[in-house]
Amino acid sequence: MKSAEISKAVELLAKGQVVGMPTETVYGLAARIDLPAGIEAIFKTKERPFFDPLIVHVSELSQLQNVTAGFPEVAKALADKFWPGPLTMVLPKNAKLNSMITSGLDSVGVRMPAHPVALDLIRAVGVPLAAPSANKFGKTSPTSAAHVRQEFQKENVFVLEGGDSQIGIESTVLLVKENGGKNTLSVLRKGHVLRSDIEKYLSSQGIAFEFVETVDKKESPGHMKHHYMPPVPLILCLDPKKSLEDLKKLIQSKMSELPDKIEEVAIVKPKGEIHNIAIMKLSEDPLLATRSFYAQLRDLAAQKPDCILLYKEVAHSGERWESLYDRVNKAASLIV
Ligand code: TXA
Ligand code: MG
């Protein structure tokens, strides 16, 4: 990365402004964790509600000192294996950390991203950066610098160029609890790092742990029913054999049942009669399908069809597809 670009980003961050930062998952909207003006600017720029906590990004483990309250053995092992990379760990929060970052929770999400530009930037700043995905609240996440510039055109956000995000969806969020030597883990958001990857690794290290499925709702904020929505309605069809004609009729008849808003996120509806359907094709390889999903949503929406249609193929099943279909389900206005 050209150091002039990094220097400009460092300067803006020092003024309490936000900067677009590439990561391997999606692009983030970054601010310094030690400047409240920057943290406020993240929420304001994204139009994000204050109840949704931010992830703190570090370039070295030592930067966690004033971020988390300790770093249990199990977290060390997971960091060793999966960092830098698409795994966010939710750990007890340090009292010194600005509670606006954590939405008042006593825990904090932390991650070391695997993108050279993100790591260069955090190192150059010398302070961890809080960064949510760089999109307006509830909208499609960005996987290129151009997406971020387009999303925040009005706000004129400076974005570091880092190419296309190679993972393409947000990190796995793992709640990590250590109590009297007992390790309890819960996946709060699915991502590229799978539960089975974590199980395999910890077992190979002889570290005892237990996965729990259900967590207190308060422990997992920011999980809206709808999220990642494109400006044109996405329809998910679970029956790959259903004809386009039948689908048109079905979508039309279900349209009136759609609410205007769910949990503050406006539901995108087809406008009037449906003529023009853009069909989304996903790769058969789950990694390639995931990498291109958000970009495809944007590209297809830009063609201004009446709706975008995705058929869920029979082959799109199994653990590797779960994180992508979690996003598809939330981005879809209608599932038929
Ligand atoms: O891949 C990613 O994680 C990207 C890149 C930029 O790093 N960031 C990202 O941030 O997806 P965001 O703000 O869009 O999603 C963060 C989510 C929150 O909505 C919440 O679900 C969870 O992470 N989270 C953060 N801190 C938490 C905490 N203390 N407890 C529970 N969940 C937390
Ligand atoms: Mg997000």
PDB file of C-alpha atoms and ligand atoms in Angstrom, residues 26-27 46 48 52 55 131-142 170 189 222 227-228 294, ligand 2:
ATOM      1  CA  VAL A  26     -16.072  -7.111   3.905  1.00  0.00           C
ATOM      2  CA  TYR A  27     -14.968  -3.456   3.965  1.00  0.00           C
ATOM      3  CA  LYS A  46     -24.012   4.433   9.046  1.00  0.00           C
ATOM      4  CA  ARG A  48     -26.834   2.717  12.891  1.00  0.00           C
ATOM      5  CA  ASP A  52     -25.721  -2.596  17.878  1.00  0.00           C
ATOM      6  CA  ILE A  55     -16.045  -4.959  16.516  1.00  0.00           C
ATOM      7  CA  ALA A 131     -15.183  -0.956  12.463  1.00  0.00           C
ATOM      8  CA  PRO A 132     -18.608  -2.184  11.449  1.00  0.00           C
ATOM      9  CA  SER A 133     -19.278  -3.155   7.847  1.00  0.00           C
ATOM     10  CA  ALA A 134     -19.200  -0.007   5.698  1.00  0.00           C
ATOM     11  CA  ASN A 135     -22.843   0.131   4.611  1.00  0.00           C
ATOM     12  CA  LYS A 136     -25.898   2.077   5.719  1.00  0.00           C
ATOM     13  CA  PHE A 137     -27.695   0.212   8.517  1.00  0.00           C
ATOM     14  CA  GLY A 138     -29.586  -2.858   7.285  1.00  0.00           C
ATOM     15  CA  LYS A 139     -28.219  -2.584   3.741  1.00  0.00           C
ATOM     16  CA  THR A 140     -25.928  -4.794   1.651  1.00  0.00           C
ATOM     17  CA  SER A 141     -22.335  -5.053   2.935  1.00  0.00           C
ATOM     18  CA  PRO A 142     -19.516  -3.743   0.683  1.00  0.00           C
ATOM     19  CA  GLU A 170     -18.754 -10.949   7.617  1.00  0.00           C
ATOM     20  CA  ARG A 189     -23.017 -15.177  13.672  1.00  0.00           C
ATOM     21  CA  GLY A 222     -27.629  -6.611  16.417  1.00  0.00           C
ATOM     22  CA  HIS A 227     -30.364  -7.175   7.102  1.00  0.00           C
ATOM     23  CA  TYR A 228     -28.101  -6.845   4.050  1.00  0.00           C
ATOM     24  CA  TYR A 294     -23.015  -9.150  -2.069  1.00  0.00           C
TER      25      TYR A 294
HETATM   26 MG    MG B   2     -22.905  -5.112   9.184  1.00  0.00          MG
END
